[in-house]
mmCIF file with all atom_site columns, C-alpha atoms in Angstrom:
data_model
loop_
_atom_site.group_PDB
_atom_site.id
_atom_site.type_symbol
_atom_site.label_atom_id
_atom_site.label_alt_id
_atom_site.label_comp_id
_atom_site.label_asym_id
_atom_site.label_entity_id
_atom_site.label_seq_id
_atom_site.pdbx_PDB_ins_code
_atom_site.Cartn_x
_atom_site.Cartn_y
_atom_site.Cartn_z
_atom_site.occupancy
_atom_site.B_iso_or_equiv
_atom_site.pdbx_formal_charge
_atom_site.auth_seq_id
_atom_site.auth_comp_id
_atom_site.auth_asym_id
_atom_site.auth_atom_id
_atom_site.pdbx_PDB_model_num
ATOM 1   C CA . UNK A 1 1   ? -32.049 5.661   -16.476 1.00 94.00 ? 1   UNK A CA 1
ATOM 2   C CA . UNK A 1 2   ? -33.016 2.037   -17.265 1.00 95.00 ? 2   UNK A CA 1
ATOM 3   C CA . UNK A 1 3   ? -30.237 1.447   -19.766 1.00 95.00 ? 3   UNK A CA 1
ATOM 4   C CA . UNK A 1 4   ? -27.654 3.464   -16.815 1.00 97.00 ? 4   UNK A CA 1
ATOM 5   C CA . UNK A 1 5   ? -29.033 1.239   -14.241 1.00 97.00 ? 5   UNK A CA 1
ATOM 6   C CA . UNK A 1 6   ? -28.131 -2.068  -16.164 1.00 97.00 ? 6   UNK A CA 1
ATOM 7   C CA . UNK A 1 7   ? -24.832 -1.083  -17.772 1.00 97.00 ? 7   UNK A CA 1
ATOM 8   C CA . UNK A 1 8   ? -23.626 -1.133  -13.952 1.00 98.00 ? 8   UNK A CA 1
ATOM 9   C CA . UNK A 1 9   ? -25.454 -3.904  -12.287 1.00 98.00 ? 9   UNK A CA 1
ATOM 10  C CA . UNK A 1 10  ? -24.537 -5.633  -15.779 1.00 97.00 ? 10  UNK A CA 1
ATOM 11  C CA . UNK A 1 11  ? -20.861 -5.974  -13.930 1.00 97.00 ? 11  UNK A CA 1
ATOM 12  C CA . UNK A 1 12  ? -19.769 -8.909  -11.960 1.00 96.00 ? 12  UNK A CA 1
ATOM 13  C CA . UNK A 1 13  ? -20.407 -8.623  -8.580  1.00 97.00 ? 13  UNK A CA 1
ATOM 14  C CA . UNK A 1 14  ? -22.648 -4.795  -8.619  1.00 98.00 ? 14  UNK A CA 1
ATOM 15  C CA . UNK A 1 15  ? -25.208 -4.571  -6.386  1.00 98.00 ? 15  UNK A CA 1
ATOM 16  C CA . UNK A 1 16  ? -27.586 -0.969  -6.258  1.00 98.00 ? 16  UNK A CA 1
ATOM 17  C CA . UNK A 1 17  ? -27.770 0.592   -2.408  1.00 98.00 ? 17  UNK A CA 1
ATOM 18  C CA . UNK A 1 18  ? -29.476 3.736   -1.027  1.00 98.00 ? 18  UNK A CA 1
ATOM 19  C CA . UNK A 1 19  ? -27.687 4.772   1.558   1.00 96.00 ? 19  UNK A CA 1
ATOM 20  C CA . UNK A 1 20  ? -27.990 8.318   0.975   1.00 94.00 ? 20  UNK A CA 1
ATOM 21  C CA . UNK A 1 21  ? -31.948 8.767   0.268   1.00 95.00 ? 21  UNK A CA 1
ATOM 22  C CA . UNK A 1 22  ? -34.715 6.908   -1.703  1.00 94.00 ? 22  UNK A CA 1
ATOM 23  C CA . UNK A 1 23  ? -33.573 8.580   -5.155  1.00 94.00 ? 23  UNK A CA 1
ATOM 24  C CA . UNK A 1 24  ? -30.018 8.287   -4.908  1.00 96.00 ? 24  UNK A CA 1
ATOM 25  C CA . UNK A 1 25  ? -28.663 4.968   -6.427  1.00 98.00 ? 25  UNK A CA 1
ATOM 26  C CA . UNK A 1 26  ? -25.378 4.188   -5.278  1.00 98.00 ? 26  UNK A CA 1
ATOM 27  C CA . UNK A 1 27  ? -23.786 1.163   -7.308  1.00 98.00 ? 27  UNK A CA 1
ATOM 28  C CA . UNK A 1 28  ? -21.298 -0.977  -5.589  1.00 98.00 ? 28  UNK A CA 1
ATOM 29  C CA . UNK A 1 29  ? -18.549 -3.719  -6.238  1.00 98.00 ? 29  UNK A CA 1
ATOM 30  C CA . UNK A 1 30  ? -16.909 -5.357  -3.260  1.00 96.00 ? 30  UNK A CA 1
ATOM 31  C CA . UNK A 1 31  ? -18.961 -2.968  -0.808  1.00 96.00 ? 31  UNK A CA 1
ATOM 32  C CA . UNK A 1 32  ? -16.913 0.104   -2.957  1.00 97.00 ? 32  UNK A CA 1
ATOM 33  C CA . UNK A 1 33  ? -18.975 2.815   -4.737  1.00 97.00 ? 33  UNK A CA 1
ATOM 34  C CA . UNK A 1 34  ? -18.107 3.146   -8.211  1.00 98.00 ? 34  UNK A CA 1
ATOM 35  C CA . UNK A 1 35  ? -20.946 4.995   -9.850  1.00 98.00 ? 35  UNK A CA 1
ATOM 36  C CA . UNK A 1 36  ? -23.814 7.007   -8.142  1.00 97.00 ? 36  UNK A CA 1
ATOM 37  C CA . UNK A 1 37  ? -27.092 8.885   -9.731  1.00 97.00 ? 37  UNK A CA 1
ATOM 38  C CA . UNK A 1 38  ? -30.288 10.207  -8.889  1.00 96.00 ? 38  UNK A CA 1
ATOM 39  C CA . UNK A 1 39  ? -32.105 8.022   -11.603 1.00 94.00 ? 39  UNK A CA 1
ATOM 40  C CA . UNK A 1 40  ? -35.220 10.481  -12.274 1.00 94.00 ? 40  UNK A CA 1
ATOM 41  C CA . UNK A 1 41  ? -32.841 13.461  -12.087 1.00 94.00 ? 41  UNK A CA 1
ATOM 42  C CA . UNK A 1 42  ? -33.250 15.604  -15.679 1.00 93.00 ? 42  UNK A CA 1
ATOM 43  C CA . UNK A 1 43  ? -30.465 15.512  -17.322 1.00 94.00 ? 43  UNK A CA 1
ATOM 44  C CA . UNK A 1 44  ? -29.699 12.465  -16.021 1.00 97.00 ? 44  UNK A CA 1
ATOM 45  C CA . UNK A 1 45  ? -25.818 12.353  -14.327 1.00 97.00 ? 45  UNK A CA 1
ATOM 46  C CA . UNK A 1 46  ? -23.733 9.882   -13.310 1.00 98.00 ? 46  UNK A CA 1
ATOM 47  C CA . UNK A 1 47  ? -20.627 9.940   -10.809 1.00 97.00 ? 47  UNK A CA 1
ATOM 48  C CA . UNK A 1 48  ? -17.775 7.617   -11.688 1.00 98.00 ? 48  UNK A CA 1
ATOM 49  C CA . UNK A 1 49  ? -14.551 7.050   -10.058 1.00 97.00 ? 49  UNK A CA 1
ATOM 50  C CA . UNK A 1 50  ? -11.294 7.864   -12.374 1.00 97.00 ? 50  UNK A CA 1
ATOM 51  C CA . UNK A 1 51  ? -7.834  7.549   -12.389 1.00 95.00 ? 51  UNK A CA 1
ATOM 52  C CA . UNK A 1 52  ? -6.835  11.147  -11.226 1.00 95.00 ? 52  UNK A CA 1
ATOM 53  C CA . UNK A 1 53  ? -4.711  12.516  -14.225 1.00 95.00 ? 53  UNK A CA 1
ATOM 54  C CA . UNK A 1 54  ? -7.490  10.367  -16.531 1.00 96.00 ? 54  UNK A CA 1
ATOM 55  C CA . UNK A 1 55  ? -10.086 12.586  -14.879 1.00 96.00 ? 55  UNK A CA 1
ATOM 56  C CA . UNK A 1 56  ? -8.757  15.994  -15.637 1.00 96.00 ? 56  UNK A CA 1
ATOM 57  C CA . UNK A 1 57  ? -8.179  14.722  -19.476 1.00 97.00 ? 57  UNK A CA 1
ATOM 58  C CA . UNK A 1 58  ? -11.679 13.891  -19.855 1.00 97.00 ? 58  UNK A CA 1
ATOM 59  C CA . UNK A 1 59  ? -12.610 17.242  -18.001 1.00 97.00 ? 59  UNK A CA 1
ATOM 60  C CA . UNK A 1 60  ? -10.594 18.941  -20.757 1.00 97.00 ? 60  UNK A CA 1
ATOM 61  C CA . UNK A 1 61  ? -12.185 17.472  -23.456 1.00 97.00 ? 61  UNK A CA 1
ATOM 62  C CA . UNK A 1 62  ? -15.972 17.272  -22.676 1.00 97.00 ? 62  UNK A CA 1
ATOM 63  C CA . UNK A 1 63  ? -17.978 20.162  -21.023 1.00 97.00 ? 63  UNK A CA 1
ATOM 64  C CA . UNK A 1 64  ? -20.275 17.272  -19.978 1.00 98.00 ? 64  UNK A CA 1
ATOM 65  C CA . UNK A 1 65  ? -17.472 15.906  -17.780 1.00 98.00 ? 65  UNK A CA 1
ATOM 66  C CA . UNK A 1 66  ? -17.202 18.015  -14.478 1.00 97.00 ? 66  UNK A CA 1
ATOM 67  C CA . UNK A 1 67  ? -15.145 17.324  -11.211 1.00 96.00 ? 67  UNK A CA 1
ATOM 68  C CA . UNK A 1 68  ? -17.393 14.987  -8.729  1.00 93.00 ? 68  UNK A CA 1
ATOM 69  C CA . UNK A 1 69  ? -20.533 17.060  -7.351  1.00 84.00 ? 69  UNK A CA 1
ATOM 70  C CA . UNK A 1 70  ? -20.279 16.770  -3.564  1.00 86.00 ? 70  UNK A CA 1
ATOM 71  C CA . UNK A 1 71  ? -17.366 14.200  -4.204  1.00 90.00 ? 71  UNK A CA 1
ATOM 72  C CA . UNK A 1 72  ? -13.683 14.245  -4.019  1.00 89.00 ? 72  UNK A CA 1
ATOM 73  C CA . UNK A 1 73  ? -12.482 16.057  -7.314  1.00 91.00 ? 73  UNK A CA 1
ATOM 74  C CA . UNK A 1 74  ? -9.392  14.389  -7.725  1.00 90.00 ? 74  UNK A CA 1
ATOM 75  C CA . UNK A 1 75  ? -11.144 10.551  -8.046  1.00 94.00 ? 75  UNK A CA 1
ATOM 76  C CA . UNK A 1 76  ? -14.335 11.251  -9.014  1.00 97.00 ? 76  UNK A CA 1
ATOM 77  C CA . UNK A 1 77  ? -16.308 12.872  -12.286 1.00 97.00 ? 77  UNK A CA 1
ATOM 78  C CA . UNK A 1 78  ? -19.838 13.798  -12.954 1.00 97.00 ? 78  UNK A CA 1
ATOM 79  C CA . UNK A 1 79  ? -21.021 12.493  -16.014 1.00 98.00 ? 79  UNK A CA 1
ATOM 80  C CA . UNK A 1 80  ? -24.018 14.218  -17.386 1.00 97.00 ? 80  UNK A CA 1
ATOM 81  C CA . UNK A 1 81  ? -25.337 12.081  -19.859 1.00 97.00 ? 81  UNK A CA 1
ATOM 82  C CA . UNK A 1 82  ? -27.384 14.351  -22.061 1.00 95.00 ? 82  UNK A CA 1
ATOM 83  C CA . UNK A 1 83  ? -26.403 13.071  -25.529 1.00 94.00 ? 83  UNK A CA 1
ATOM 84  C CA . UNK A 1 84  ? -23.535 14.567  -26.087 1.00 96.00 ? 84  UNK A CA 1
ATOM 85  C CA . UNK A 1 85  ? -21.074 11.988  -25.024 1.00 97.00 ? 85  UNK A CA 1
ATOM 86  C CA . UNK A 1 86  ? -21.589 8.441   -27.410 1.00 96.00 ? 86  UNK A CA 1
ATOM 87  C CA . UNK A 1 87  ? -22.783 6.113   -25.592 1.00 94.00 ? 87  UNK A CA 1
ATOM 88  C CA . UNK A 1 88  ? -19.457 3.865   -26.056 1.00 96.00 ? 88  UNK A CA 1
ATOM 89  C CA . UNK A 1 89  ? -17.514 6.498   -24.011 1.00 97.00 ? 89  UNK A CA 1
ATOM 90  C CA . UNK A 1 90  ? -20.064 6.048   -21.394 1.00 97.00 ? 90  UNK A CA 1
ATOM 91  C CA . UNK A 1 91  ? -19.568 2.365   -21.129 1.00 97.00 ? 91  UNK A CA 1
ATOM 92  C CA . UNK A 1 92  ? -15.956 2.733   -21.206 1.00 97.00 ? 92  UNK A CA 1
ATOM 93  C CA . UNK A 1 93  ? -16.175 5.149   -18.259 1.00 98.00 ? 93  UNK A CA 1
ATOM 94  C CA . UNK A 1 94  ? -18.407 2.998   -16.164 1.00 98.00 ? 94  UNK A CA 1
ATOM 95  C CA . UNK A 1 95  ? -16.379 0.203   -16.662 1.00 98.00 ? 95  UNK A CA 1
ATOM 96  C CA . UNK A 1 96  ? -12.980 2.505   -15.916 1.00 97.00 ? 96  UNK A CA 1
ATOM 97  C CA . UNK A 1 97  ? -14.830 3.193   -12.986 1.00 98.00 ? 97  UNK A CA 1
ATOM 98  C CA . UNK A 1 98  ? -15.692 -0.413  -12.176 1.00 97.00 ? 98  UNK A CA 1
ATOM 99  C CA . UNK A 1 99  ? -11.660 -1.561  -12.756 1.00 96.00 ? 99  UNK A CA 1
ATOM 100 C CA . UNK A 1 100 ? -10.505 1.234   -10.692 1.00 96.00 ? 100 UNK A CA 1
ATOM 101 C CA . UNK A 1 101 ? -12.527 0.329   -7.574  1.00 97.00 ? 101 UNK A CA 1
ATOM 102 C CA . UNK A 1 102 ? -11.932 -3.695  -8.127  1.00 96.00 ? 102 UNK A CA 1
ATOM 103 C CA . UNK A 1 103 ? -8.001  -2.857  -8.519  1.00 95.00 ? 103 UNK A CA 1
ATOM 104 C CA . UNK A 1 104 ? -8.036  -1.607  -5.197  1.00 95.00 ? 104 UNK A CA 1
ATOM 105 C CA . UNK A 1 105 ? -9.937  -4.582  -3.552  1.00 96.00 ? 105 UNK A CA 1
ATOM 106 C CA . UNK A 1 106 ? -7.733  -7.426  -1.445  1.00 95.00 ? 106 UNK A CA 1
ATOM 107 C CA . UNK A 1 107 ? -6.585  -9.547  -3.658  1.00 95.00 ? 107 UNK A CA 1
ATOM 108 C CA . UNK A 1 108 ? -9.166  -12.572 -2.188  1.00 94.00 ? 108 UNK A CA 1
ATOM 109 C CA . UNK A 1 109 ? -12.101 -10.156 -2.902  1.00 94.00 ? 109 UNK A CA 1
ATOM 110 C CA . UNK A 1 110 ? -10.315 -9.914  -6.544  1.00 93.00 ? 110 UNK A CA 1
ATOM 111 C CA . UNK A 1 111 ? -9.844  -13.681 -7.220  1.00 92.00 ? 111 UNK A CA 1
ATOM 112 C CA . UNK A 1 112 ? -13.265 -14.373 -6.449  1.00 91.00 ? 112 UNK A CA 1
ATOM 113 C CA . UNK A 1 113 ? -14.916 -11.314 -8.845  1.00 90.00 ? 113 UNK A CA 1
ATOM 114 C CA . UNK A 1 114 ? -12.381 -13.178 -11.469 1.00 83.00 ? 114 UNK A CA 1
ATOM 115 C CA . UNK A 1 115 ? -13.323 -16.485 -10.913 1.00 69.00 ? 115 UNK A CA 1
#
């Protein structure tokens, strides 16, 4: 959870919110989600935005990547991060998930992550 936790507030401009409840971190860039968990969940999941026809790829080819829980299926995986995924993947898909939200920011909100 500790090393989750600072993989996405390691990313320019992330900030951690709980809008949902107390347990539920919801990680933010540009006041966009692009990663949620329940930090003391067991296993330990995370949600990540995702390029749609990226998404069903990586469904395909891990059975620890699952359509969003409680999320829209098309944008969004569950990650469950249980050891069976290297932990390189799971930076990559964090950080997919990070690029994907920023790509959609105005461009001013862009510039100034950049800059």
């Amino acid at each position: 959870p500790d090393a989750l936790k600072a993989l996405c507030l390691g990313l320019n401009g992330a900030s951690e919110t709980f809008p949902f409840d107390a347990e539920t971190s919801v990680f933010k860039v540009g006041g966009k989600i692009f990663a949620i968990s329940a930090l003391d969940s067991d296993p330990l999941s995370v949600s990540l935005k995702c390029e749609p026809e990226i998404a069903v790829r990586l469904r395909e080819a891990h059975p620890a990547i699952t359509p969003g829980w409680h999320l829209n299926k098309r944008h969004w995986n569950t990650v469950v991060l249980d050891g069976t995924l290297p932990s390189s993947l799971v930076r990559e898909l964090i950080d997919h998930s990070y690029d994907f939200v920023v790509a959609g920011l105005p461009k001013s909100q862009r510039a100034e992550l950049q800059g």
